[in-house]
Amino acid sequence: MYAGIVGPGEGATDAECAIAYEAGRLLARAGAVVVTGGLGGVMAAASQGAFEHGGMTVGLLPGSRREGANPYLKVSIPTGLGEMRNALLVRSCGGVIAVGGSWGTASEIALACRTGVPVFAIGGWEFPAEGPIRMDSVESAVRRLLAAA
Amino acid sequence: MYAGIVGPGEGATDAECAIAYEAGRLLARAGAVVVTGGLGGVMAAASQGAFEHGGMTVGLLPGSRREGANPYLKVSIPTGLGEMRNALLVRSCGGVIAVGGSWGTASEIALACRTGVPVFAIGGWEFPAEGPIRMDSVESAVRRLLAAA
Amino acid sequence: MYAGIVGPGEGATDAECAIAYEAGRLLARAGAVVVTGGLGGVMAAASQGAFEHGGMTVGLLPGSRREGANPYLKVSIPTGLGEMRNALLVRSCGGVIAVGGSWGTASEIALACRTGVPVFAIGGWEFPAEGPIRMDSVESAVRRLLAAA
Amino acid sequence: MYAGIVGPGEGATDAECAIAYEAGRLLARAGAVVVTGGLGGVMAAASQGAFEHGGMTVGLLPGSRREGANPYLKVSIPTGLGEMRNALLVRSCGGVIAVGGSWGTASEIALACRTGVPVFAIGGWEFPAEGPIRMDSVESAVRRLLAAA
């Protein structure tokens, strides 16, 4: 099972990173492959949580080199696609957990909702349409994602 | 000058299509190339407005064939990228006018805001962050877009 | 009808550019849209031949900006895809004329042969498999391409 | 170190698959990540060789679903890019081993040569330009690739 974890990079808060780390940990325990955009903030925390608990971590990097990749990726793909790689991330996952809000995160949530990939959101932006399912806890978000896949 | 016009396809209202048509017309008169996702609804209306007033119209289609393209495109590119083509549209434009709201539209707005492409929004969704500039009229949206480019 | 013209950029010879110009001219006369990679050499010559004879010219640029685009493009798309845009070019055309040889050109010929897009080659590399159809003259290459589409 | 192994899918010979398997095995032993197009033939054999010897295997699939993926992939990415994914494979690798010949394989060799990614070829097509380095044995191909990275 491939699970995306999306959220802010540089602007991520400590609380968001803690949630992302826990999501990565729980998904790794469940045997899921954790896919992120491969950079810092929520992406790094999610990867770290999975990596430190034996999980498989994949980073789909925006650049055409591996610079800036976080050190918790077992596989990194320098896509050279820029922000277009957000669509590649969504496409490769059976579900996405969104932690916090940013325009990059919003693009991933929107692409997922557009293409029928379930999104479970912890905090972050409110959208004026049905789509992302808001969750109160990371445990329930992971449980719902695993059930959806 | 390349101007994107984004908005709902099948779900577009008559009012949204009228605004998109007018945006296409005004941009064509100003000599801009109008770029859309190439399908129906807002995309078709914007293309028609530009096409019927001598403008250049480009459609970046999601599929790998030209089926479903609206008949107002002087150039159509079947990208085969699916919704990933939304990022290609944003990347190729100096500014974007958004008419109405949908998840596809939201993905284009978010990608534009993420990458610094100015977005002028007429109607549509509210987002909880600075980014899209809300406009009261299509005339002012076109004027602002032309000035930004 | 969308026709690709592919060939070397910087390394193109005068003879190759003359052939590309003539291919562009003939395709423009036949009402075809001429699609190239948008840069110099064969790409520029083909675009110029079509542009100067009233044809539609499209350049799918590798970079994410329009720098380096030749001045004969009615529509340019800065894809930001790098050499991945070679596949976009092939995908968007009903047939391709290849003039001269280079690794970039070879990638386009190979992608076209792989995906069933007919390739008509004037000069350039020999390949050890059926695929590109070798033509003696640009007139016959254009005629065959138009018939194939 | 990321190493691509490219070659024919359905048309691969037993001898080519044996070489690909051995290349995967040797690369896995050296700790390299083996990246392929994720389908059958040479791609499956290379993945199997690495997988059965504890290596990391990545498949960049052309479709937007995982159907057709070989069973030896630790990570599969359904890119939905079609043959455009050949460029993604080349971009993500520090070097490529090509086993046998086909148009798809030729596109990968050409893209690698175009972008400066070293290619070590065992059998397969001759090209009329410098680029792929022809190797007599899979051992020397792997050694050269590891040294180049």
Coordinates of C-alpha atoms in Angstrom, one line a residue:
Chain A
M1 CA 0.0 0.0 0.0
Y2 CA 1.4 3.4 -1.0
A3 CA 0.5 6.3 1.2
G4 CA 1.3 9.9 0.5
I5 CA 2.0 12.4 3.3
V6 CA 1.9 16.0 2.2
G7 CA 2.4 19.3 3.9
P8 CA 4.5 22.4 4.2
G9 CA 8.2 22.2 3.7
E10 CA 10.1 25.2 5.2
G11 CA 7.1 26.7 6.9
A12 CA 6.0 23.6 8.8
T13 CA 5.5 24.0 12.5
D14 CA 6.9 21.7 15.2
A15 CA 3.4 20.4 15.9
E16 CA 2.9 19.6 12.2
C17 CA 6.2 17.8 12.0
A18 CA 5.3 15.8 15.1
I19 CA 2.1 14.7 13.5
A20 CA 3.8 13.8 10.3
Y21 CA 6.4 11.8 12.1
E22 CA 3.7 9.9 13.9
A23 CA 1.8 9.3 10.6
G24 CA 5.0 7.9 9.1
R25 CA 5.7 5.7 12.0
L26 CA 2.2 4.2 12.0
L27 CA 2.2 3.7 8.3
A28 CA 5.6 2.0 8.4
R29 CA 4.2 -0.4 11.1
A30 CA 1.3 -1.2 8.9
G31 CA 3.7 -2.1 6.1
A32 CA 2.8 0.9 3.8
V33 CA 5.2 2.6 1.6
V34 CA 5.4 6.3 2.6
V35 CA 5.7 8.7 -0.4
T36 CA 6.5 12.4 0.0
G37 CA 7.9 15.2 -2.0
G38 CA 11.3 14.4 -0.5
L39 CA 12.3 17.7 0.9
G40 CA 12.1 19.2 4.5
G41 CA 9.4 20.1 7.0
V42 CA 6.4 17.7 6.9
M43 CA 8.1 15.7 4.1
A44 CA 11.2 15.1 6.2
A45 CA 9.3 14.4 9.4
A46 CA 7.0 11.9 7.8
S47 CA 10.0 10.1 6.1
Q48 CA 11.9 10.1 9.4
G49 CA 9.0 8.5 11.2
A50 CA 8.7 5.7 8.7
F51 CA 12.5 5.3 8.2
E52 CA 13.2 5.0 11.9
H53 CA 10.6 2.3 12.2
G54 CA 11.7 0.1 9.4
G55 CA 9.4 1.5 6.8
M56 CA 9.9 2.1 3.1
T57 CA 10.3 5.7 2.2
V58 CA 10.1 7.3 -1.3
G59 CA 10.8 10.9 -2.1
L60 CA 9.7 12.4 -5.4
L61 CA 11.9 15.4 -5.7
P62 CA 11.1 18.5 -7.8
G63 CA 14.6 19.1 -9.1
S64 CA 16.6 17.0 -11.5
R65 CA 19.3 16.4 -8.8
R66 CA 19.1 14.9 -5.4
E67 CA 20.2 18.1 -3.6
G68 CA 17.8 19.1 -0.8
A69 CA 16.6 15.5 -0.3
N70 CA 16.0 14.7 3.3
P71 CA 18.2 11.9 4.7
Y72 CA 15.3 9.5 5.5
L73 CA 14.6 8.4 1.9
K74 CA 15.3 4.8 1.0
V75 CA 14.5 5.7 -2.6
S76 CA 14.6 9.2 -4.1
I77 CA 13.6 10.1 -7.6
P78 CA 14.8 13.5 -8.9
T79 CA 11.9 14.0 -11.3
G80 CA 13.0 17.4 -12.7
L81 CA 9.3 18.1 -13.0
G82 CA 9.2 21.0 -10.5
E83 CA 5.8 21.4 -8.9
M84 CA 4.4 19.0 -11.6
R85 CA 5.7 16.3 -9.4
N86 CA 2.9 16.9 -7.0
A87 CA 0.6 15.2 -9.5
L88 CA 3.0 12.3 -9.8
L89 CA 2.9 11.9 -6.0
V90 CA -0.9 11.9 -5.9
R91 CA -1.1 9.5 -8.8
S92 CA 1.2 6.9 -7.2
C93 CA -0.7 6.7 -3.9
G94 CA -3.8 4.9 -2.8
G95 CA -4.5 7.7 -0.3
V96 CA -3.0 10.9 1.1
I97 CA -2.6 12.3 4.6
A98 CA -2.4 16.1 4.6
V99 CA -0.8 17.8 7.6
G100 CA -1.0 21.6 7.7
G101 CA -1.5 24.0 4.9
S102 CA 0.4 25.7 2.1
W103 CA -0.2 26.4 -1.6
G104 CA 1.9 23.3 -2.5
T105 CA -0.1 21.2 -0.1
A106 CA -3.3 22.7 -1.5
S107 CA -2.3 21.7 -5.0
E108 CA -1.8 18.1 -3.9
I109 CA -5.1 18.0 -2.0
A110 CA -6.9 19.5 -5.0
L111 CA -5.3 17.0 -7.5
A112 CA -6.2 14.1 -5.2
C113 CA -9.8 15.2 -4.9
R114 CA -10.0 15.8 -8.7
T115 CA -8.7 12.3 -9.4
G116 CA -10.5 10.4 -6.7
V117 CA -7.6 9.7 -4.4
P118 CA -8.9 9.9 -0.8
V119 CA -7.4 12.7 1.3
F120 CA -7.4 12.7 5.1
A121 CA -6.6 16.1 6.5
I122 CA -5.2 16.9 10.0
G123 CA -5.4 20.7 10.5
G124 CA -4.6 22.8 7.6
W125 CA -6.9 24.8 5.3
E126 CA -10.6 24.6 5.0
F127 CA -12.0 24.2 1.5
P128 CA -15.4 25.2 0.4
A129 CA -16.3 21.9 -1.2
E130 CA -16.5 18.2 -0.2
G131 CA -13.3 16.3 -0.7
P132 CA -10.7 16.1 2.1
I133 CA -12.0 14.2 5.1
R134 CA -11.1 16.1 8.3
M135 CA -9.6 13.9 11.0
D136 CA -9.1 14.6 14.7
S137 CA -6.1 12.4 15.2
V138 CA -3.3 10.9 13.3
E139 CA -4.3 7.4 14.4
S140 CA -7.7 7.7 12.9
A141 CA -6.3 9.3 9.7
V142 CA -4.0 6.3 9.2
R143 CA -6.7 3.9 10.1
R144 CA -9.1 5.4 7.5
L145 CA -6.4 5.6 4.9
L146 CA -5.5 1.9 5.3
A147 CA -9.1 1.0 5.1
A148 CA -9.7 3.0 2.0
A149 CA -6.8 1.4 0.1
Chain B
M1 CA 1.8 37.5 -23.6
Y2 CA 0.4 34.2 -22.6
A3 CA -2.7 34.2 -20.4
G4 CA -4.3 31.2 -18.8
I5 CA -8.1 31.0 -18.3
V6 CA -9.0 28.2 -15.9
G7 CA -12.3 27.1 -14.5
P8 CA -14.8 24.2 -14.3
G9 CA -15.4 22.1 -17.4
E10 CA -18.7 20.2 -17.3
G11 CA -20.0 21.9 -14.1
A12 CA -19.6 25.4 -15.4
T13 CA -22.6 27.7 -15.1
D14 CA -23.9 29.9 -17.9
A15 CA -22.8 33.0 -16.0
E16 CA -19.2 31.6 -15.6
C17 CA -19.1 30.8 -19.3
A18 CA -20.2 34.3 -20.2
I19 CA -17.4 35.7 -18.0
A20 CA -14.9 33.3 -19.6
Y21 CA -16.0 34.3 -23.1
E22 CA -15.6 37.9 -22.3
A23 CA -12.1 37.3 -20.8
G24 CA -11.1 35.5 -23.9
R25 CA -12.5 38.3 -26.1
L26 CA -10.6 41.0 -24.2
L27 CA -7.4 39.1 -24.1
A28 CA -7.6 38.4 -27.8
R29 CA -8.1 42.1 -28.5
A30 CA -5.0 42.8 -26.4
G31 CA -3.0 40.4 -28.5
A32 CA -2.6 37.8 -25.8
V33 CA -2.4 34.1 -26.4
V34 CA -5.2 32.4 -24.5
V35 CA -4.2 29.1 -23.0
T36 CA -6.7 26.7 -21.5
G37 CA -7.1 23.0 -20.6
G38 CA -8.8 22.6 -24.0
L39 CA -12.0 20.9 -22.9
G40 CA -15.6 22.2 -22.3
G41 CA -17.2 24.6 -19.9
V42 CA -15.1 27.6 -19.0
M43 CA -12.3 26.3 -21.1
A44 CA -14.4 26.2 -24.3
A45 CA -16.1 29.6 -23.6
A46 CA -12.8 31.3 -23.0
S47 CA -11.4 29.8 -26.2
Q48 CA -14.5 30.8 -28.2
G49 CA -14.3 34.4 -27.0
A50 CA -10.7 34.6 -28.1
F51 CA -11.2 32.6 -31.3
E52 CA -14.2 34.6 -32.5
H53 CA -12.2 37.8 -32.1
G54 CA -9.1 36.8 -34.0
G55 CA -7.1 35.7 -31.0
M56 CA -4.6 32.8 -30.7
T57 CA -6.0 29.9 -28.6
V58 CA -4.1 27.0 -27.2
G59 CA -5.5 23.9 -25.5
L60 CA -3.3 21.7 -23.3
L61 CA -5.4 18.5 -23.3
P62 CA -5.1 15.9 -20.5
G63 CA -5.4 12.9 -22.8
S64 CA -3.0 11.6 -25.4
R65 CA -5.5 12.1 -28.2
R66 CA -7.5 15.2 -29.3
E67 CA -10.9 13.8 -28.5
G68 CA -12.9 16.1 -26.4
A69 CA -11.1 19.2 -27.5
N70 CA -13.3 22.2 -28.0
P71 CA -13.6 23.5 -31.6
Y72 CA -12.1 26.9 -30.8
L73 CA -8.5 25.9 -30.5
K74 CA -6.0 27.1 -33.1
V75 CA -3.4 24.8 -31.4
S76 CA -4.1 21.8 -29.3
I77 CA -1.5 19.6 -27.6
P78 CA -2.7 16.2 -26.4
T79 CA -0.3 16.0 -23.5
G80 CA -1.2 12.6 -22.2
L81 CA -0.3 14.0 -18.7
G82 CA -3.8 13.8 -17.2
E83 CA -4.2 16.4 -14.5
M84 CA -0.5 16.9 -14.5
R85 CA -1.1 19.1 -17.5
N86 CA -2.6 21.7 -15.1
A87 CA 1.0 22.4 -14.0
L88 CA 2.1 22.7 -17.6
L89 CA -0.6 25.3 -18.2
V90 CA 0.4 27.4 -15.2
R91 CA 4.1 27.2 -16.1
S92 CA 3.4 28.4 -19.7
C93 CA 1.5 31.5 -18.7
G94 CA 2.5 35.0 -17.3
G95 CA -0.8 35.1 -15.4
V96 CA -4.1 33.2 -14.9
I97 CA -7.7 34.3 -14.7
A98 CA -9.8 31.9 -12.7
V99 CA -13.5 31.8 -13.3
G100 CA -15.6 29.7 -10.9
G101 CA -14.5 26.9 -8.7
S102 CA -13.8 23.2 -8.8
W103 CA -11.0 20.9 -7.6
G104 CA -9.3 21.1 -11.0
T105 CA -9.5 24.8 -10.9
A106 CA -8.2 24.8 -7.3
S107 CA -5.2 22.8 -8.3
E108 CA -4.3 25.4 -11.0
I109 CA -4.8 28.3 -8.6
A110 CA -2.6 26.6 -6.0
L111 CA 0.1 25.7 -8.4
A112 CA 0.1 29.2 -9.7
C113 CA 0.3 30.7 -6.2
R114 CA 3.1 28.2 -5.3
T115 CA 5.2 29.2 -8.3
G116 CA 4.6 32.9 -8.3
V117 CA 2.3 33.2 -11.3
P118 CA -0.3 35.9 -10.6
V119 CA -4.0 34.7 -10.4
F120 CA -7.0 37.0 -10.8
A121 CA -10.1 35.3 -9.6
I122 CA -13.7 36.1 -10.5
G123 CA -16.1 34.3 -8.2
G124 CA -15.1 30.8 -7.2
W125 CA -13.7 29.5 -4.0
E126 CA -12.3 31.5 -1.1
F127 CA -8.9 30.3 0.1
P128 CA -7.6 30.9 3.6
A129 CA -4.3 32.4 2.5
E130 CA -3.0 35.3 0.4
G131 CA -2.6 34.5 -3.2
P132 CA -5.4 34.8 -5.7
I133 CA -6.4 38.5 -6.2
R134 CA -10.2 38.7 -6.2
M135 CA -11.6 40.9 -9.0
D136 CA -15.1 42.4 -9.3
S137 CA -15.2 42.5 -13.1
V138 CA -13.7 40.7 -16.0
E139 CA -12.4 44.0 -17.4
S140 CA -10.4 44.7 -14.3
A141 CA -9.1 41.2 -14.2
V142 CA -7.8 41.4 -17.8
R143 CA -6.3 44.8 -17.2
R144 CA -4.5 43.6 -14.1
L145 CA -3.2 40.5 -15.8
L146 CA -1.9 42.5 -18.7
A147 CA -0.2 44.9 -16.4
A148 CA 1.4 42.1 -14.4
A149 CA 2.9 40.4 -17.4
Chain C
M1 CA -2.7 18.1 -39.2
Y2 CA 0.2 18.3 -36.7
A3 CA 3.6 17.6 -38.2
G4 CA 6.8 17.4 -36.1
I5 CA 10.1 18.4 -37.6
V6 CA 13.1 17.2 -35.6
G7 CA 16.8 17.4 -36.0
P8 CA 20.0 18.8 -34.5
G9 CA 20.1 22.2 -32.8
E10 CA 23.5 23.8 -32.6
G11 CA 25.2 21.2 -34.7
A12 CA 22.9 21.4 -37.7
T13 CA 24.6 22.0 -41.1
D14 CA 23.5 24.6 -43.6
A15 CA 22.2 21.8 -45.9
E16 CA 20.1 20.3 -43.1
C17 CA 18.7 23.7 -42.2
A18 CA 17.8 24.3 -45.9
I19 CA 15.9 21.0 -46.0
A20 CA 14.1 21.8 -42.7
Y21 CA 13.1 25.2 -44.0
E22 CA 11.7 23.7 -47.2
A23 CA 9.8 21.1 -45.1
G24 CA 8.3 23.8 -43.0
R25 CA 7.4 25.8 -46.1
L26 CA 5.6 22.8 -47.7
L27 CA 3.8 21.8 -44.6
A28 CA 2.6 25.4 -44.1
R29 CA 1.3 25.4 -47.6
A30 CA -0.6 22.2 -46.9
G31 CA -2.2 23.8 -43.8
A32 CA -0.3 21.7 -41.3
V33 CA 0.7 22.9 -37.9
V34 CA 4.5 22.6 -37.6
V35 CA 5.7 21.5 -34.2
T36 CA 9.4 21.6 -33.1
G37 CA 11.5 21.7 -30.0
G38 CA 11.5 25.5 -30.4
L39 CA 15.3 26.1 -30.3
G40 CA 17.9 26.7 -33.0
G41 CA 19.3 24.8 -35.9
V42 CA 16.8 22.5 -37.7
M43 CA 14.1 23.6 -35.2
A44 CA 14.5 27.2 -36.1
A45 CA 14.8 26.6 -39.8
A46 CA 11.7 24.5 -39.9
S47 CA 9.8 27.1 -38.0
Q48 CA 11.1 29.9 -40.2
G49 CA 10.0 28.1 -43.4
A50 CA 6.5 27.6 -42.1
F51 CA 6.3 31.0 -40.4
E52 CA 7.3 32.9 -43.5
H53 CA 4.7 31.2 -45.6
G54 CA 1.8 31.8 -43.3
G55 CA 1.9 28.5 -41.4
M56 CA 1.2 27.8 -37.7
T57 CA 4.4 27.1 -35.7
V58 CA 4.5 25.6 -32.2
G59 CA 7.7 25.2 -30.1
L60 CA 7.8 22.9 -27.2
L61 CA 10.7 24.3 -25.3
P62 CA 12.7 22.2 -22.8
G63 CA 13.2 25.0 -20.2
S64 CA 10.6 26.6 -17.9
R65 CA 11.2 30.0 -19.6
R66 CA 11.0 31.1 -23.2
E67 CA 14.7 32.0 -23.4
G68 CA 16.4 30.5 -26.4
A69 CA 13.2 30.2 -28.3
N70 CA 13.6 30.9 -32.0
P71 CA 11.7 34.0 -33.3
Y72 CA 9.5 32.0 -35.7
L73 CA 7.1 30.5 -33.2
K74 CA 3.5 31.6 -33.1
V75 CA 3.0 29.6 -30.0
S76 CA 5.7 28.5 -27.6
I77 CA 5.3 26.3 -24.5
P78 CA 8.1 26.4 -22.0
T79 CA 7.5 22.9 -20.7
G80 CA 10.2 22.7 -18.1
L81 CA 10.4 19.1 -18.9
G82 CA 14.0 19.1 -20.3
E83 CA 14.5 16.3 -22.8
M84 CA 11.3 14.7 -21.6
R85 CA 9.6 17.2 -23.9
N86 CA 10.8 15.2 -26.9
A87 CA 8.2 12.6 -25.9
L88 CA 5.5 15.4 -25.7
L89 CA 6.4 16.5 -29.2
V90 CA 6.1 13.0 -30.7
R91 CA 2.8 12.4 -28.9
S92 CA 1.3 15.6 -30.2
C93 CA 2.1 14.9 -33.9
G94 CA 0.5 12.7 -36.5
G95 CA 3.9 12.2 -38.1
V96 CA 7.5 13.4 -37.9
I97 CA 10.1 14.5 -40.4
A98 CA 13.7 13.9 -39.2
V99 CA 16.4 15.9 -40.8
G100 CA 20.0 15.0 -39.8
G101 CA 21.2 13.1 -36.8
S102 CA 22.0 13.7 -33.1
W103 CA 21.2 12.0 -29.9
G104 CA 18.3 14.2 -29.2
T105 CA 17.0 13.5 -32.7
A106 CA 17.5 9.8 -32.2
S107 CA 15.5 9.9 -29.0
E108 CA 12.6 11.5 -30.9
I109 CA 12.8 9.0 -33.8
A110 CA 12.9 6.1 -31.3
L111 CA 10.0 7.4 -29.2
A112 CA 8.0 7.8 -32.4
C113 CA 8.8 4.3 -33.7
R114 CA 8.0 2.9 -30.2
T115 CA 4.6 4.6 -30.2
G116 CA 3.5 4.1 -33.8
V117 CA 4.0 7.7 -35.0
P118 CA 5.4 7.5 -38.6
V119 CA 8.8 9.0 -39.1
F120 CA 10.2 10.1 -42.5
A121 CA 13.9 10.6 -42.4
I122 CA 16.1 12.7 -44.7
G123 CA 19.7 12.0 -44.1
G124 CA 20.8 11.3 -40.6
W125 CA 21.5 8.1 -38.8
E126 CA 20.9 4.6 -39.9
F127 CA 19.2 2.4 -37.4
P128 CA 19.4 -1.4 -37.4
A129 CA 15.7 -2.0 -37.3
E130 CA 12.6 -1.2 -39.3
G131 CA 11.0 2.1 -38.3
P132 CA 12.0 5.4 -39.9
I133 CA 11.2 5.5 -43.6
R134 CA 14.1 6.9 -45.5
M135 CA 13.2 9.6 -48.1
D136 CA 15.2 11.0 -51.0
S137 CA 13.6 14.4 -51.1
V138 CA 11.8 16.7 -48.8
E139 CA 8.9 16.9 -51.2
S140 CA 8.3 13.2 -51.0
A141 CA 8.7 13.2 -47.2
V142 CA 6.1 15.9 -46.8
R143 CA 3.8 14.1 -49.3
R144 CA 4.1 10.8 -47.4
L145 CA 3.6 12.4 -44.0
L146 CA 0.4 14.2 -45.2
A147 CA -0.9 10.9 -46.6
A148 CA -0.1 9.1 -43.4
A149 CA -2.0 11.5 -41.2
Chain D
M1 CA 24.0 4.8 -6.3
Y2 CA 21.1 4.5 -8.7
A3 CA 21.6 2.3 -11.8
G4 CA 19.2 1.9 -14.6
I5 CA 18.9 -1.4 -16.5
V6 CA 17.1 -1.0 -19.8
G7 CA 16.2 -3.4 -22.5
P8 CA 13.3 -5.0 -24.4
G9 CA 10.2 -6.1 -22.6
E10 CA 8.2 -8.7 -24.4
G11 CA 10.7 -9.3 -27.1
A12 CA 13.6 -10.1 -24.8
T13 CA 15.6 -13.3 -25.4
D14 CA 16.5 -15.8 -22.7
A15 CA 20.1 -14.8 -23.1
E16 CA 19.3 -11.1 -22.6
C17 CA 17.3 -11.9 -19.6
A18 CA 20.1 -13.9 -18.1
I19 CA 22.5 -11.0 -18.6
A20 CA 20.0 -8.6 -17.1
Y21 CA 19.5 -10.9 -14.1
E22 CA 23.2 -11.0 -13.5
A23 CA 23.5 -7.3 -13.8
G24 CA 20.8 -6.9 -11.2
R25 CA 22.5 -9.4 -8.9
L26 CA 25.9 -7.6 -9.1
L27 CA 24.4 -4.2 -8.6
A28 CA 22.4 -5.4 -5.6
R29 CA 25.6 -6.8 -4.1
A30 CA 27.3 -3.4 -4.6
G31 CA 24.5 -1.7 -2.8
A32 CA 23.1 0.1 -5.8
V33 CA 19.4 0.8 -6.3
V34 CA 18.3 -0.9 -9.5
V35 CA 15.8 1.2 -11.6
T36 CA 13.9 -0.2 -14.5
G37 CA 10.7 0.5 -16.5
G38 CA 9.0 -2.0 -14.2
L39 CA 7.5 -4.3 -16.8
G40 CA 8.6 -7.8 -18.2
G41 CA 11.5 -9.1 -20.2
V42 CA 14.8 -7.4 -19.4
M43 CA 13.1 -5.2 -16.8
A44 CA 11.7 -8.1 -14.9
A45 CA 14.9 -10.1 -15.1
A46 CA 17.0 -7.2 -13.8
S47 CA 14.6 -6.6 -11.0
Q48 CA 14.6 -10.3 -10.1
G49 CA 18.3 -10.5 -10.0
A50 CA 18.5 -7.6 -7.6
F51 CA 15.5 -8.6 -5.6
E52 CA 16.7 -12.1 -4.9
H53 CA 20.0 -10.8 -3.7
G54 CA 18.7 -8.3 -1.2
G55 CA 18.8 -5.3 -3.5
M56 CA 16.5 -2.3 -3.8
T57 CA 14.4 -2.4 -6.9
V58 CA 12.4 0.5 -8.3
G59 CA 10.0 0.3 -11.3
L60 CA 8.9 3.4 -13.1
L61 CA 5.8 2.2 -14.8
P62 CA 4.3 3.8 -18.0
G63 CA 0.7 3.5 -17.0
S64 CA -1.2 5.2 -14.2
R65 CA -1.9 1.9 -12.5
R66 CA 0.4 -0.8 -11.3
E67 CA -1.0 -3.5 -13.6
G68 CA 1.7 -5.2 -15.5
A69 CA 4.3 -4.5 -12.9
N70 CA 6.7 -7.4 -12.4
P71 CA 6.7 -9.0 -8.9
Y72 CA 10.3 -8.0 -8.1
L73 CA 9.8 -4.3 -7.4
K74 CA 10.2 -3.1 -3.8
V75 CA 8.9 0.3 -5.0
S76 CA 6.8 0.9 -8.1
I77 CA 5.6 4.3 -9.4
P78 CA 2.8 4.3 -11.8
T79 CA 3.8 7.5 -13.6
G80 CA 1.0 7.7 -16.1
L81 CA 3.6 9.3 -18.4
G82 CA 3.6 6.5 -21.1
E83 CA 7.0 6.4 -22.9
M84 CA 7.8 9.8 -21.4
R85 CA 8.8 7.8 -18.3
N86 CA 11.9 6.6 -20.2
A87 CA 13.3 10.1 -19.7
L88 CA 12.4 10.0 -16.0
L89 CA 14.3 6.7 -15.6
V90 CA 17.4 8.2 -17.3
R91 CA 17.2 11.3 -15.2
S92 CA 17.1 9.5 -12.0
C93 CA 20.1 7.3 -12.6
G94 CA 23.9 7.9 -12.4
G95 CA 24.4 5.4 -15.2
V96 CA 22.5 2.9 -17.3
I97 CA 23.2 -0.7 -18.5
A98 CA 21.5 -1.5 -21.8
V99 CA 20.9 -5.1 -22.6
G100 CA 19.6 -5.9 -26.1
G101 CA 17.8 -3.6 -28.5
S102 CA 14.4 -2.2 -29.2
W103 CA 13.0 1.2 -30.0
G104 CA 12.1 1.8 -26.4
T105 CA 15.6 0.8 -25.4
A106 CA 17.0 3.1 -28.1
S107 CA 15.0 6.0 -26.7
E108 CA 16.6 5.5 -23.3
I109 CA 20.1 5.2 -24.7
A110 CA 19.6 8.3 -26.8
L111 CA 18.2 10.3 -23.9
A112 CA 21.1 9.2 -21.7
C113 CA 23.7 10.1 -24.3
R114 CA 21.9 13.4 -24.8
T115 CA 22.0 14.3 -21.2
G116 CA 25.4 13.0 -20.2
V117 CA 24.3 9.9 -18.3
P118 CA 26.9 7.1 -19.1
V119 CA 25.5 4.1 -20.9
F120 CA 27.2 0.6 -20.9
A121 CA 25.8 -1.6 -23.6
I122 CA 25.8 -5.3 -23.8
G123 CA 24.7 -6.5 -27.2
G124 CA 22.0 -4.6 -28.8
W125 CA 22.1 -2.0 -31.6
E126 CA 25.0 -0.2 -33.0
F127 CA 24.7 3.5 -33.3
P128 CA 26.6 5.7 -35.7
A129 CA 27.9 8.1 -33.1
E130 CA 30.0 8.0 -29.9
G131 CA 28.0 7.5 -26.8
P132 CA 27.1 4.1 -25.5
I133 CA 30.2 2.2 -24.3
R134 CA 30.2 -1.4 -25.6
M135 CA 31.1 -4.0 -23.0
D136 CA 32.0 -7.6 -23.5
S137 CA 30.8 -8.8 -20.1
V138 CA 28.2 -7.9 -17.5
E139 CA 30.9 -7.9 -14.9
S140 CA 32.8 -5.2 -16.6
A141 CA 29.7 -3.2 -17.4
V142 CA 28.7 -3.2 -13.7
R143 CA 32.3 -2.3 -12.7
R144 CA 32.5 0.6 -15.1
L145 CA 29.1 1.9 -14.1
L146 CA 30.0 1.8 -10.4
A147 CA 33.2 3.6 -11.2
A148 CA 31.4 6.3 -13.2
A149 CA 28.9 7.1 -10.5

